[in-house]
Every structure is written in structure tokens, then in C-alpha cells.
Short mmCIF file of C-alpha atoms and ligand atoms in Angstrom, two decimals:
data_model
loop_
_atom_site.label_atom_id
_atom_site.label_comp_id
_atom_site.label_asym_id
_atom_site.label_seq_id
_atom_site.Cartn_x
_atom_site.Cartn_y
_atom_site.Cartn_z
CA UNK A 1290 -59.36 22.94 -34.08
CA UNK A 1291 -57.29 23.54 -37.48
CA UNK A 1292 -56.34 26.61 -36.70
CA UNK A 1293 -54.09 29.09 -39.74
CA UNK A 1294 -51.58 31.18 -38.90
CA UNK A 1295 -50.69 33.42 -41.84
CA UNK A 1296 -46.83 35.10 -41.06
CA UNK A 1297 -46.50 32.25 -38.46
CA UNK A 1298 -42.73 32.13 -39.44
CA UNK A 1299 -42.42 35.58 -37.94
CA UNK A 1300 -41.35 36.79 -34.92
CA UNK A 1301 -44.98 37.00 -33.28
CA UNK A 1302 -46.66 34.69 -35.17
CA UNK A 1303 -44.10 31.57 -34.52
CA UNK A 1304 -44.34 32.12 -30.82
CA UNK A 1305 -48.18 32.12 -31.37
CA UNK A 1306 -47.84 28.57 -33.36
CA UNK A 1307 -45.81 27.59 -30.36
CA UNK A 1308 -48.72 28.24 -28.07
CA UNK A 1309 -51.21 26.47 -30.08
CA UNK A 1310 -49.42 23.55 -30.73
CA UNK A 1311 -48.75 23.28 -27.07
CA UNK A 1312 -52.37 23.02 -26.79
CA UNK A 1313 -52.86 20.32 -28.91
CA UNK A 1314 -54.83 22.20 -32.27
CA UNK A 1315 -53.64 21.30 -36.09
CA UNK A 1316 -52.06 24.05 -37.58
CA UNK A 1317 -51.44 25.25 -41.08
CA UNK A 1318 -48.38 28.00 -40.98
CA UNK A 1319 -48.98 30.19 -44.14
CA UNK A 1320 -45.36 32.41 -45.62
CA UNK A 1321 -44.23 33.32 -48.11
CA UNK A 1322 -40.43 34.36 -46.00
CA UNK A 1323 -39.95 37.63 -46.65
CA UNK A 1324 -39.11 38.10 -42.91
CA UNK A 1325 -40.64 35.12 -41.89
CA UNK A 1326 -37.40 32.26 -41.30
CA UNK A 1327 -37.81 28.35 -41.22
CA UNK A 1328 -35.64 28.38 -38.52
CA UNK A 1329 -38.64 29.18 -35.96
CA UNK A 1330 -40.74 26.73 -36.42
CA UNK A 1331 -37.84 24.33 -37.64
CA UNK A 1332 -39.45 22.18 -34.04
CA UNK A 1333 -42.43 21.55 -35.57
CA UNK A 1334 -41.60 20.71 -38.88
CA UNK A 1335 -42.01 16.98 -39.10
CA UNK A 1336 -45.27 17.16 -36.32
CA UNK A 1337 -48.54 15.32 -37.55
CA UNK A 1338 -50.27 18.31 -36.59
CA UNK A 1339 -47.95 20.79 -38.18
CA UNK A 1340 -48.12 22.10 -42.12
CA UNK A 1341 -46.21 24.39 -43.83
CA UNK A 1342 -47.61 25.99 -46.71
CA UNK A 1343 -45.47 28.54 -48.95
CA UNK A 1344 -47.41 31.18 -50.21
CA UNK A 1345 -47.76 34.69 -50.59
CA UNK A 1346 -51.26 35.90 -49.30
CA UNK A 1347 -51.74 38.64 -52.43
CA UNK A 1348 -52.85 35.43 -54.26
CA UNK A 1349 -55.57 33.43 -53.26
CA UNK A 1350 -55.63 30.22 -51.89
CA UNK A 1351 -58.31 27.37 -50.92
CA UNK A 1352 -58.09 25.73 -47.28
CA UNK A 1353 -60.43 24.28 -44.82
CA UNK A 1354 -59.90 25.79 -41.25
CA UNK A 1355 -61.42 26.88 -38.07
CA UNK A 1356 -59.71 30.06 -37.28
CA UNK A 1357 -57.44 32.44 -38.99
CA UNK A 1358 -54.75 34.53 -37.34
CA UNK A 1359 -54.25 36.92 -39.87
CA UNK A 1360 -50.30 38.31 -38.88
CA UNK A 1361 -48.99 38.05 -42.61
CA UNK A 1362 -47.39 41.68 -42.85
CA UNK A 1363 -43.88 42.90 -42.38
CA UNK A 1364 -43.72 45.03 -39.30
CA UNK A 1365 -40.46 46.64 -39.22
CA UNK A 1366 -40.24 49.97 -40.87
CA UNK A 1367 -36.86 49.15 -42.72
CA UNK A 1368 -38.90 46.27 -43.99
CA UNK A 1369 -42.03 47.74 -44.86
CA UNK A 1370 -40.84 50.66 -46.13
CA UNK A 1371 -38.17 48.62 -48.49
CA UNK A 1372 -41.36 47.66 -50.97
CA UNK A 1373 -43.82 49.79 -50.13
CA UNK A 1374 -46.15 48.65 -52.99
CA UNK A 1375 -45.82 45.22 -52.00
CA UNK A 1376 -46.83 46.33 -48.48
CA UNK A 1377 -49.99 47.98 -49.64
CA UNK A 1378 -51.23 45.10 -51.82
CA UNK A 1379 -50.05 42.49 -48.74
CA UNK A 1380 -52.42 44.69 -45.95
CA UNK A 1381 -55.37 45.07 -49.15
CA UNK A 1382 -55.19 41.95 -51.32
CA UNK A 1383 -54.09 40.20 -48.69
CA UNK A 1384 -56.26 40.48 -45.74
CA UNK A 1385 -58.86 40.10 -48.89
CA UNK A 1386 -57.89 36.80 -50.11
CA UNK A 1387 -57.92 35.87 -45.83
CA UNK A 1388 -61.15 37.70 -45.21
CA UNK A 1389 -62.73 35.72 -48.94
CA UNK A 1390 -61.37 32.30 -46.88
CA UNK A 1391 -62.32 33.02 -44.34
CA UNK A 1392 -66.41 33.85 -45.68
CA UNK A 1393 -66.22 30.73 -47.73
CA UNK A 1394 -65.44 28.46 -44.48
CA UNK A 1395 -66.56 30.11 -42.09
CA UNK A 1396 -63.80 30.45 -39.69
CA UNK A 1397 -63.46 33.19 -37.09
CA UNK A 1398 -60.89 35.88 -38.27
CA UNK A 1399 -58.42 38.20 -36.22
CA UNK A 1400 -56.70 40.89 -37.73
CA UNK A 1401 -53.23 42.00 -36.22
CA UNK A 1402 -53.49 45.21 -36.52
CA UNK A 1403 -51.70 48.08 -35.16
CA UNK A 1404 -51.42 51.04 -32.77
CA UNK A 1405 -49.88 52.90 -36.49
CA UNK A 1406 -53.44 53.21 -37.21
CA UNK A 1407 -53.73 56.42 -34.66
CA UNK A 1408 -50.33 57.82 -36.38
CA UNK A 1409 -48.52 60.37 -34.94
CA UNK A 1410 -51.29 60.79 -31.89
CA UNK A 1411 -52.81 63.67 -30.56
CA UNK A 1412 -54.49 62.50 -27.85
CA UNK A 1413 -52.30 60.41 -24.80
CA UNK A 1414 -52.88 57.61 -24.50
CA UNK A 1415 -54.06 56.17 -26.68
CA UNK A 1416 -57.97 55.00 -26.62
CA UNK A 1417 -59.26 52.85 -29.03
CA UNK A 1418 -62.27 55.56 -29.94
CA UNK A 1419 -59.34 57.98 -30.75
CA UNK A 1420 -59.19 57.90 -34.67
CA UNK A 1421 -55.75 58.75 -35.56
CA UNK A 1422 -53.69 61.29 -36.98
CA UNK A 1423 -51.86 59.60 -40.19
CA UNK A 1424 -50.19 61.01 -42.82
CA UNK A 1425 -51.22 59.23 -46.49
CA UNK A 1426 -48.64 59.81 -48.29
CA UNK A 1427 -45.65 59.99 -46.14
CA UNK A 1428 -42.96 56.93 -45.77
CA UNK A 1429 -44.94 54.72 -43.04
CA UNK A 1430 -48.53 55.27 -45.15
CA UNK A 1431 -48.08 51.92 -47.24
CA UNK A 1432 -48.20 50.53 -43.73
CA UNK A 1433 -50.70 52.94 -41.68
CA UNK A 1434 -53.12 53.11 -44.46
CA UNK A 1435 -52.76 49.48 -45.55
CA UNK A 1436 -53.51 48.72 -41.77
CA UNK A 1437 -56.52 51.36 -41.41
CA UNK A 1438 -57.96 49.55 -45.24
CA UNK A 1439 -57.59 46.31 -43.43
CA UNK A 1440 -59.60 47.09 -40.57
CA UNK A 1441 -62.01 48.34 -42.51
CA UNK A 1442 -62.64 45.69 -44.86
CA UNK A 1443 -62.79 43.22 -41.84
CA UNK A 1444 -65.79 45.39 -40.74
CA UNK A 1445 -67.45 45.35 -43.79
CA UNK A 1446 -66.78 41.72 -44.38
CA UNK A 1447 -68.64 41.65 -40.69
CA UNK A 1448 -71.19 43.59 -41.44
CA UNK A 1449 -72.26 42.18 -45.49
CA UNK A 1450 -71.18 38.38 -44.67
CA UNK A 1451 -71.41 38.15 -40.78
CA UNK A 1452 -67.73 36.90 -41.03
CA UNK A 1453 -66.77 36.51 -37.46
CA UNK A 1454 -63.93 38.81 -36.53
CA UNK A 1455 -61.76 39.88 -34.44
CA UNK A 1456 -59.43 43.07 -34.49
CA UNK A 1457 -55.95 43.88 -32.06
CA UNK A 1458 -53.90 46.69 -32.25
CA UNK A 1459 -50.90 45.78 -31.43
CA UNK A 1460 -48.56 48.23 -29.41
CA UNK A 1461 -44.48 47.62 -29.86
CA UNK A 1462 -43.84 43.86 -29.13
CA UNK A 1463 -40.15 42.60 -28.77
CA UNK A 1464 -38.68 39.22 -27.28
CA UNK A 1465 -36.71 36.40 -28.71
CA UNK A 1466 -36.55 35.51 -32.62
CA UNK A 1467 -36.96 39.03 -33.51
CA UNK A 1468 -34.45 39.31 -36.90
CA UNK A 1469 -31.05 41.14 -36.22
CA UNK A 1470 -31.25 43.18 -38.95
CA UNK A 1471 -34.86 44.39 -38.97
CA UNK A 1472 -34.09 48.14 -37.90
CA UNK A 1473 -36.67 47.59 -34.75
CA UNK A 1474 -35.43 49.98 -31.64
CA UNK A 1475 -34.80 46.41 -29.27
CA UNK A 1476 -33.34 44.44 -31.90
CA UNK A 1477 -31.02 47.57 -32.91
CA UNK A 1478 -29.93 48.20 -29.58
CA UNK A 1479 -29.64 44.80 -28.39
CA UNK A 1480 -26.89 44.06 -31.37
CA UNK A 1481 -25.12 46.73 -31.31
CA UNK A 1482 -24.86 46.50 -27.37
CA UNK A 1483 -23.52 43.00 -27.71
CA UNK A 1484 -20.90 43.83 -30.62
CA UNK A 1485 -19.60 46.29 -28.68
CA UNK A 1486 -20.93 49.58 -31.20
CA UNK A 1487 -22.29 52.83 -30.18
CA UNK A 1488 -26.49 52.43 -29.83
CA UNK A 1489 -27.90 54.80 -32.35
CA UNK A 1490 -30.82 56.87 -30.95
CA UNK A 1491 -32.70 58.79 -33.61
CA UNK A 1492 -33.53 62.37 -32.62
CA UNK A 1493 -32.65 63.38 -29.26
CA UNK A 1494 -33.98 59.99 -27.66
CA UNK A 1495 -37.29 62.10 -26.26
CA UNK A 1496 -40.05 60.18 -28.49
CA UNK A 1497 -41.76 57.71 -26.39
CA UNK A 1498 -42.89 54.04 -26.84
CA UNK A 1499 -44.16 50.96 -24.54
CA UNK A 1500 -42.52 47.96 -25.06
CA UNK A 1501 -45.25 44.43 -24.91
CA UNK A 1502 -43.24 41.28 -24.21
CA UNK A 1503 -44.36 38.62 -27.01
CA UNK A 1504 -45.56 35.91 -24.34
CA UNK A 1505 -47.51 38.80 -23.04
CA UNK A 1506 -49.06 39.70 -26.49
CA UNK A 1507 -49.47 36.42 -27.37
CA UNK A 1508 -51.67 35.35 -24.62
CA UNK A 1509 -53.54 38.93 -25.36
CA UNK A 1510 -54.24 37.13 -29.06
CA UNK A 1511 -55.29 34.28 -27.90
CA UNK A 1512 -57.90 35.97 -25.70
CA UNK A 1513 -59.10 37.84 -28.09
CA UNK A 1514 -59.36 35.24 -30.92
CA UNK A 1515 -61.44 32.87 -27.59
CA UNK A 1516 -63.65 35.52 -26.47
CA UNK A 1517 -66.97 37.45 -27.40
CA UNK A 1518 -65.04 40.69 -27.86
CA UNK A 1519 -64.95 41.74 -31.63
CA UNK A 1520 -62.64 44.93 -30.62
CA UNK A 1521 -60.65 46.83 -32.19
CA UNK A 1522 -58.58 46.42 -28.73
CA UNK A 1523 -55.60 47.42 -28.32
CA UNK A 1524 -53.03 45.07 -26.69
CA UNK A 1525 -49.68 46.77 -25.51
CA UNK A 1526 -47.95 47.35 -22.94
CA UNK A 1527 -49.18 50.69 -20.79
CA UNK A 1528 -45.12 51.11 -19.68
CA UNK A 1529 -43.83 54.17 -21.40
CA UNK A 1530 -40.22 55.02 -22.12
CA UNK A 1531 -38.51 57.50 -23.59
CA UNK A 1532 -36.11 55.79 -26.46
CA UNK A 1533 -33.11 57.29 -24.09
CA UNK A 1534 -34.38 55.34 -21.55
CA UNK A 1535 -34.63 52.36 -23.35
CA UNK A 1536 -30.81 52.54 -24.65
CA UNK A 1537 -29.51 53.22 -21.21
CA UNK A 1538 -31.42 50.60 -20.27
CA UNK A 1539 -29.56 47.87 -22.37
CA UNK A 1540 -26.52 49.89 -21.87
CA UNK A 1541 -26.70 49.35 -18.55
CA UNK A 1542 -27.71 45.52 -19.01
CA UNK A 1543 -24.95 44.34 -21.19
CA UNK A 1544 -22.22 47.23 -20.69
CA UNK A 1545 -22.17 50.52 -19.47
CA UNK A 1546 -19.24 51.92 -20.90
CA UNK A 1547 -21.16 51.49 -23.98
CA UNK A 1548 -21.42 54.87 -26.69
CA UNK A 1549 -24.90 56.69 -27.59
CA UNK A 1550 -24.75 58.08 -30.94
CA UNK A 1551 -27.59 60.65 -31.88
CA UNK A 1552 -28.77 60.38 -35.24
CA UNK A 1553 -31.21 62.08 -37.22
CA UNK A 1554 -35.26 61.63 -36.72
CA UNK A 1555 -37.14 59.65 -39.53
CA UNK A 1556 -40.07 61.24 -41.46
CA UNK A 1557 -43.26 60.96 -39.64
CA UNK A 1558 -41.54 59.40 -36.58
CA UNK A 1559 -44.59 59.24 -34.08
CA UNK A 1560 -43.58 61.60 -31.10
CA UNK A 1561 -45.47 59.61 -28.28
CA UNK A 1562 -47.26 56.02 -28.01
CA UNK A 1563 -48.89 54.88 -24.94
CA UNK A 1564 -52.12 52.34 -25.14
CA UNK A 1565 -55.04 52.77 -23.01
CA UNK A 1566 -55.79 48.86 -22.27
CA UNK A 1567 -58.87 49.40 -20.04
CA UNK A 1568 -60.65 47.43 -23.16
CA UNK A 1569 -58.34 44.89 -22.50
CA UNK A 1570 -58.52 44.53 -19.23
CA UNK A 1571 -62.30 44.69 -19.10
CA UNK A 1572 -63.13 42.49 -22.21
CA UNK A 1573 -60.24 40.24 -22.26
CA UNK A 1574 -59.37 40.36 -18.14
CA UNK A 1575 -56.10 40.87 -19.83
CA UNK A 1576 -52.96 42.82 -19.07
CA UNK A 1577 -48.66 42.55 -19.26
CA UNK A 1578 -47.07 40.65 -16.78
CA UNK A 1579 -43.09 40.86 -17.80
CA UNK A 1580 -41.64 44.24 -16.88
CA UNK A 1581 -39.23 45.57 -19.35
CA UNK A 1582 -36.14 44.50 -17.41
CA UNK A 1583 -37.08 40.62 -17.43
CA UNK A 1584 -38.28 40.63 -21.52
CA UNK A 1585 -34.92 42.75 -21.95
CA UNK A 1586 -32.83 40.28 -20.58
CA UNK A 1587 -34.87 37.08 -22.23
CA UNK A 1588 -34.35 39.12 -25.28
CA UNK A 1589 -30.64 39.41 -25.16
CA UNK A 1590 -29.97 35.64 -24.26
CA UNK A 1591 -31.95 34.68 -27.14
CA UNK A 1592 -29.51 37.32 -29.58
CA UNK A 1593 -26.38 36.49 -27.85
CA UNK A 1594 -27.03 32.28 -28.59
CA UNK A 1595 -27.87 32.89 -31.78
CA UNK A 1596 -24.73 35.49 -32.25
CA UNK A 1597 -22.12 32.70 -31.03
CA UNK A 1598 -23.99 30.54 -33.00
CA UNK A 1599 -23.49 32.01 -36.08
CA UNK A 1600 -19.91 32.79 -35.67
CA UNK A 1601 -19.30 29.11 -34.68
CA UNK A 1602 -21.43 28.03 -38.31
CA UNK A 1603 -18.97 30.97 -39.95
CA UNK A 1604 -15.64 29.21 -38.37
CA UNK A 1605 -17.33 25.32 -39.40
CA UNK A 1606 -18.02 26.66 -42.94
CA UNK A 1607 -14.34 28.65 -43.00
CA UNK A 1608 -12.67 25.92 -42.35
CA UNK A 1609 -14.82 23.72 -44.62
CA UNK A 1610 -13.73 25.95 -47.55
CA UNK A 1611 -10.06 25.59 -46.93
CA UNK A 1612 -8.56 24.56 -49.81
CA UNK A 1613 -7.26 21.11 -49.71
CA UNK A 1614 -3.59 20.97 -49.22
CA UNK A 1615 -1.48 18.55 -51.77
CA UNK A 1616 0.12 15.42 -50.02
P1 LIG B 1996 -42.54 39.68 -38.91
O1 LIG B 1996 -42.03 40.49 -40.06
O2 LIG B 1996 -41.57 38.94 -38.07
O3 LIG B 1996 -43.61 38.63 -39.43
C1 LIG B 1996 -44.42 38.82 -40.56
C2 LIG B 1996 -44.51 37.51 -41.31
O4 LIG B 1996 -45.37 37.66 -42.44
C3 LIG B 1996 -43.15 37.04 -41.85
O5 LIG B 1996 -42.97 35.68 -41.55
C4 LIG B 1996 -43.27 37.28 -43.35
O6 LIG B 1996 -42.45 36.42 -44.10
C5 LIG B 1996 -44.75 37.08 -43.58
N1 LIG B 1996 -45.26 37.78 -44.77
C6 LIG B 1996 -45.08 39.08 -45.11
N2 LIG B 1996 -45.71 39.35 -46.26
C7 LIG B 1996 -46.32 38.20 -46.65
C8 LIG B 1996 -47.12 37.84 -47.77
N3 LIG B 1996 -47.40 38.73 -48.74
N4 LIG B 1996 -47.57 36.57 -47.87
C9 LIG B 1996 -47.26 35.65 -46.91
N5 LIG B 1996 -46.50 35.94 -45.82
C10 LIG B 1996 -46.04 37.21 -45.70
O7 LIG B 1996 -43.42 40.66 -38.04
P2 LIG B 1996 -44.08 40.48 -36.61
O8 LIG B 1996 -43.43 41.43 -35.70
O9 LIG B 1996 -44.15 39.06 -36.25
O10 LIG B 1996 -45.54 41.02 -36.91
C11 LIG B 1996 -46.64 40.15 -37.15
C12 LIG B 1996 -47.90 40.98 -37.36
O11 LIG B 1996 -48.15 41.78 -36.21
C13 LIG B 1996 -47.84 41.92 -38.55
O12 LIG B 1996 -49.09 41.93 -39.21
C14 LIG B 1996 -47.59 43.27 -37.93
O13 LIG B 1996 -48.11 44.31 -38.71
C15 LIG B 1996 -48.32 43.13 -36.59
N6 LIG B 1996 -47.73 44.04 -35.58
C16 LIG B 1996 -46.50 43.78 -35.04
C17 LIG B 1996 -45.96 44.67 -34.12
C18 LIG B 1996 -44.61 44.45 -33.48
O14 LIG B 1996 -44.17 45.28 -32.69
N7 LIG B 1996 -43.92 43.36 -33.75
C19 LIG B 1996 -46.67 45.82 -33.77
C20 LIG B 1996 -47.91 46.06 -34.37
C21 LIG B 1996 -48.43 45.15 -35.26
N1 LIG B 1997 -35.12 54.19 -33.09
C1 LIG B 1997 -33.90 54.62 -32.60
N2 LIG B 1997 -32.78 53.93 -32.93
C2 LIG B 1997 -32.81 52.82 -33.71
C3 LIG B 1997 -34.06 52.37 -34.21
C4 LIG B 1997 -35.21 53.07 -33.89
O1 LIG B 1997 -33.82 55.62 -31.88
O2 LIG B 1997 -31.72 52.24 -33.95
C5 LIG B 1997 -36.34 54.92 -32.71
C6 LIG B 1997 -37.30 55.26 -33.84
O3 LIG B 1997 -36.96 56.50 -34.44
C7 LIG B 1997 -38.63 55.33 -33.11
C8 LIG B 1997 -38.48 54.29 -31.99
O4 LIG B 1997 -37.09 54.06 -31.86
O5 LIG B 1997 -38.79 56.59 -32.51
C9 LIG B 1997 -39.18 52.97 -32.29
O6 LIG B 1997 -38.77 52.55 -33.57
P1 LIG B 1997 -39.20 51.15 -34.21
O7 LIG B 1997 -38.69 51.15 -35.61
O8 LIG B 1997 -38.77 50.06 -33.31
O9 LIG B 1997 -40.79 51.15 -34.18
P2 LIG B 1997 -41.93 52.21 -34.53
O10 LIG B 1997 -41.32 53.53 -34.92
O11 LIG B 1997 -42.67 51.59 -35.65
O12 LIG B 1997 -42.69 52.33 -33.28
#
């Protein structure tokens, strides 16, 4: 199949080109790079089944395709919440434009959405009948809403022009090629654990969340995108720790004598997220199989190559700068 994968430079969505490459499909990789980096799909660059296409989604665009995973969306609150206009008109214009392709070809669409559609929850944990408890017009709304619009204009797409979709809400999801810098709880701790800093828990470290390896979600995706199930489902990991737990955890893992600094709790900060996956299981026959231990330690191998990696391409280009001495 030709199969498009819009944010496929991402974190999720790269490992998801990986997969489908592996089994043999053509696929376009749509970005535009705002968090998206060449670097993780640099291995299929020059592949005869491989194209790169730089765009941004808010415009339209005319391709022929099968499928579309629709990922295009920053996902890191420092990220999202940087441009939170652009945000909005990514989740709204965006998913339009993908939906419109998606009409005019008729490919089979899947939305990633996410578990910030049920906000700060009331009800534990989280089912996918449970409509949500969002704030519109605090700091994460550009995201929450723009997530909850997308959903719903995927339904009505469904329901006015039988385009064939599929929806996931997508629980926490860490693992390799996450960006160092994106302000994400594992990515945080995992950097400042290996330089040696204090890990900085916001709050007092009580607000829960369940961490999803990527293979795991991935192969959840893929399911989804394969099956008869239209969802939403949501597609997490049912694990739940405490964001105390979590730092001790990669305290523990790369050194214990390691500082926790308590800072203060960001607006709208969801107190407790736990999915319910029996849709998952029961639709999908699908559930997490890396505990949090084994995708922790896959995760800080990946940020401790690309760390020495770095300061090794720092020292080449250092020394490439120095001046040239007279003879
Ligand atoms: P990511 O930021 O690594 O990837 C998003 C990709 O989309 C990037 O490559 C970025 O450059 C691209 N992009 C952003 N805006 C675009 C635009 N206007 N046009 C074209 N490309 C654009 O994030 P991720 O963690 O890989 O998340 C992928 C998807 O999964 C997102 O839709 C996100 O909302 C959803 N999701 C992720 C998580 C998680 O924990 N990682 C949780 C819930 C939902
Ligand atoms: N968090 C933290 N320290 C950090 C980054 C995040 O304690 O350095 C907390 C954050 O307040 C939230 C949880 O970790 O309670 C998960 O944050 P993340 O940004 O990863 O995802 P989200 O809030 O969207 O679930």
C-alpha cells in the first residue's frame, strides 16, 4: 500500500515509518520540522519506497494514497504551548486539509489523538465513554480543544462522506528519539539524570501518569489502522506512577546520589491519568508488553549515544574552527 504518515519525522511517527517500511509498503513522510528532525528517518532517505515531502498540513496538498496516519501535531506542552495559535489551526485546518485528502482518495484515516481530550479527569480510569473535564481557555486548551475539534470533524467527515476512520487516544508514550529539549517528564529526567543535575519534579511529585513504550504504541496503531474497530480507543499503558516514582526510578537507574528539586505545578496540570484499555484489548487483542524498567533503560541508551555523540560533533567542529596558525 502507499501508505502517509503526516509528523512521521517525530518521535512516534518515525518509529511508525520504521515499522511500515519493514513491511514492505511505499511511504510518503509529510513535515513541515517543527519538532519533527531529518535525522530519524535519515535511513530511509534514499529508499525507492521512501518520500519526503516538506509541508505544513494548515495548507492543503494533493496526493494519491491508501492510508493516512494523521500524527502531524506537536505533543509536548513546552512545544505546543510555545504557538498556541499555530497549534489550534495545525489540530483544525490541519486534520481538515487530511480529512479533505483523505474524502477525495478515499484512503482510510486514523487520527492520533489523545487521552488530553478527558482533561483533568474525574472519573479513574479513564474509559473511553468518559467525556472529559477540559478547561477552554486555559494554557493546554489550544491542544485539548484542538484535539476534541479533531475528533469531531473525523466523525462528521464519517458520518456526511463515509470517510473511513479511525480514532486512538494516545496515553503518555516515551522511548528512543524523543527530543532532549521537549520539556516531556522522561526526556526531562532522563537528561538531567545523565548530566549529572537535580531532576525537577513539578508539585510535590503526587500527580500520576502511565508511561506506553513507543514499540508498544506503535503496534497498538497499526492494529487499529488494520482492523474493523473505528474507536475512539484508547491505547496506553494501564501502569500508573506517581511522577516521584518515576524520578526515583531513573535516579535509581543511572545514579542514586542524584538531587530531586521540587518545583512549582503548571496551570491545569492533570492530577491523575490512567487508561482503561479493555477496548483495546477486546477490539484490537491488544495490550503493553515492555514494563517501565526495560523502555526506561532502552530510553536512556538511546539519550546517552546521542549525548556523546554530540559532544564528539562539538570537539570535531571546535577544533575545525581553530584558527589556522602562521608557518
Ligand atoms: P512530535 O512532536 O515528536 O511529532 C510531531 C510531528 O509533527 C513533528 O515531526 C512535527 O515537525 C510535525 N508537525 C507539527 N506541526 C506540523 C504541521 N503544521 N505540518 C506538518 N507537520 C507538523 O510528537 P509525537 O510525540 O511523535 O506525537 C505524534 C502525535 O501523537 C501527535 O499528534 C500527538 O498529539 C500524539 N500524541 C502523542 C503522545 C505522546 O506521549 N508522545 C500522547 C498523546 C498523543
Ligand atoms: N513534570 C515534572 N517534571 C518535569 C516535566 C514534567 O514533574 O521536568 C510533570 C508534569 O507537571 C506532569 C507530568 O510530569 O505532571 C507529565 O508531564 P509531561 O509534560 O510529560 O506530559 P503531560 O502533562 O502532557 O501528561
Amino acid at each position: 500500500m502507499r501508505i502517509l504518515v503526516t509528523g512521521g519525522a517525530g518521535f512516534i511517527g518515525s518509529h511508525l515509518i520504521d515499522r511500515l517500511m519493514a513491511q514492505g509498503h511505499e511511504v510518503v513522510c509529510l513535515d513541515n520540522f517543527y519538532t519533527g528532525h531529518k535525522r530519524n528517518i535519515l535511513k530511509w532517505l534514499n529508499h525507492p519506497c521512501f518520500e519526503l515531502i516538506r509541508h505544513d498540513i494548515t495548507e492543503p496538498i494533493r496526493l494519491e494514497v491508501d492510508q493516512i496516519y494523521h500524527l502531524a501535531c506537536p505533543a509536548s506542552p513546552v512545544h505546543y504551548q510555545y504557538n498556541p495559535v499555530k497549534t489550534i489551526k495545525t489540530n483544525v485546518m490541519g486534520t481538515l486539509n487530511m480529512l479533505g485528502l483523505a474524502k477525495r482518495v478515499k484512503a482510510r484515516f486514523l487520527l492520533a489523538s489523545t487521552s488530553e481530550v478527558y482533561g483533568d479527569p474525574e472519573v479513574h480510569p479513564q474509559t473511553e465513554e468518559y467525556r472529559g473535564n477540559v478547561n477552554p481557555i486555559g494554557i493546554r486548551s489550544c491542544y485539548d480543544e484542538g484535539k476534541r475539534v479533531a475528533e469531531t470533524l473525523a466523525f462528521d467527515y464519517h458520518r456526511q462522506n463515509e470517510v473511513d476512520i479511525r480514532v486512538a487516544r494516545i496515553f503518555n508514550t516515551y522511548g528512543p528519539r524523543m527530543l532532549e529539549n521537549d520539556g516531556r517528564v522522561v526526556s526531562n529526567f532522563v537528561v538531567q539524570a545523565l548530566q549529572g543535575q537535580p531532576l525537577t519534579v513539578y508539585g510535590d511529585g503526587s500527580q500520576t501518569r502511565s508511561f506506553c513504550f513507543v514499540s508498544d504504541l506503535v503496534e497498538g496503531l497499526m492494529r487499529l489502522m488494520n482492523g474493523d474497530f473505528i474507536g475512539p480507543v484508547n491505547l496506553g499503558n494501564p501502569d500508573e506512577y506517581t511522577i516521584l516514582e518515576l524520578a526515583q526510578a531513573v535516579q535509581q537507574m543511572v545514579n542514586p546520589s542524584l538531587q530531586i528539586d521540587f518545583k512549582p505545578l503548571p496551570q491545569d496540570d492533570p492530577r491523575r491519568r490512567k487508561p482503561d484499555i479493555t477496548r483495546a484489548r477486546t477490539h484490537l487483542h491488544w495490550q503493553p508488553t515492555v514494563p517501565l524498567q526495560e523502555g526506561l533503560q532502552l530510553t536512556v541508551e538511546d539519550f546517552r549515544a546521542r549525548m556523546i555523540e554530540a559532544a564528539q560533533n562539538g570537539t570535531e567542529r571546535a577544533k575545525q574552527e581553530q584558527p589556522i596558525s602562521p608557518a
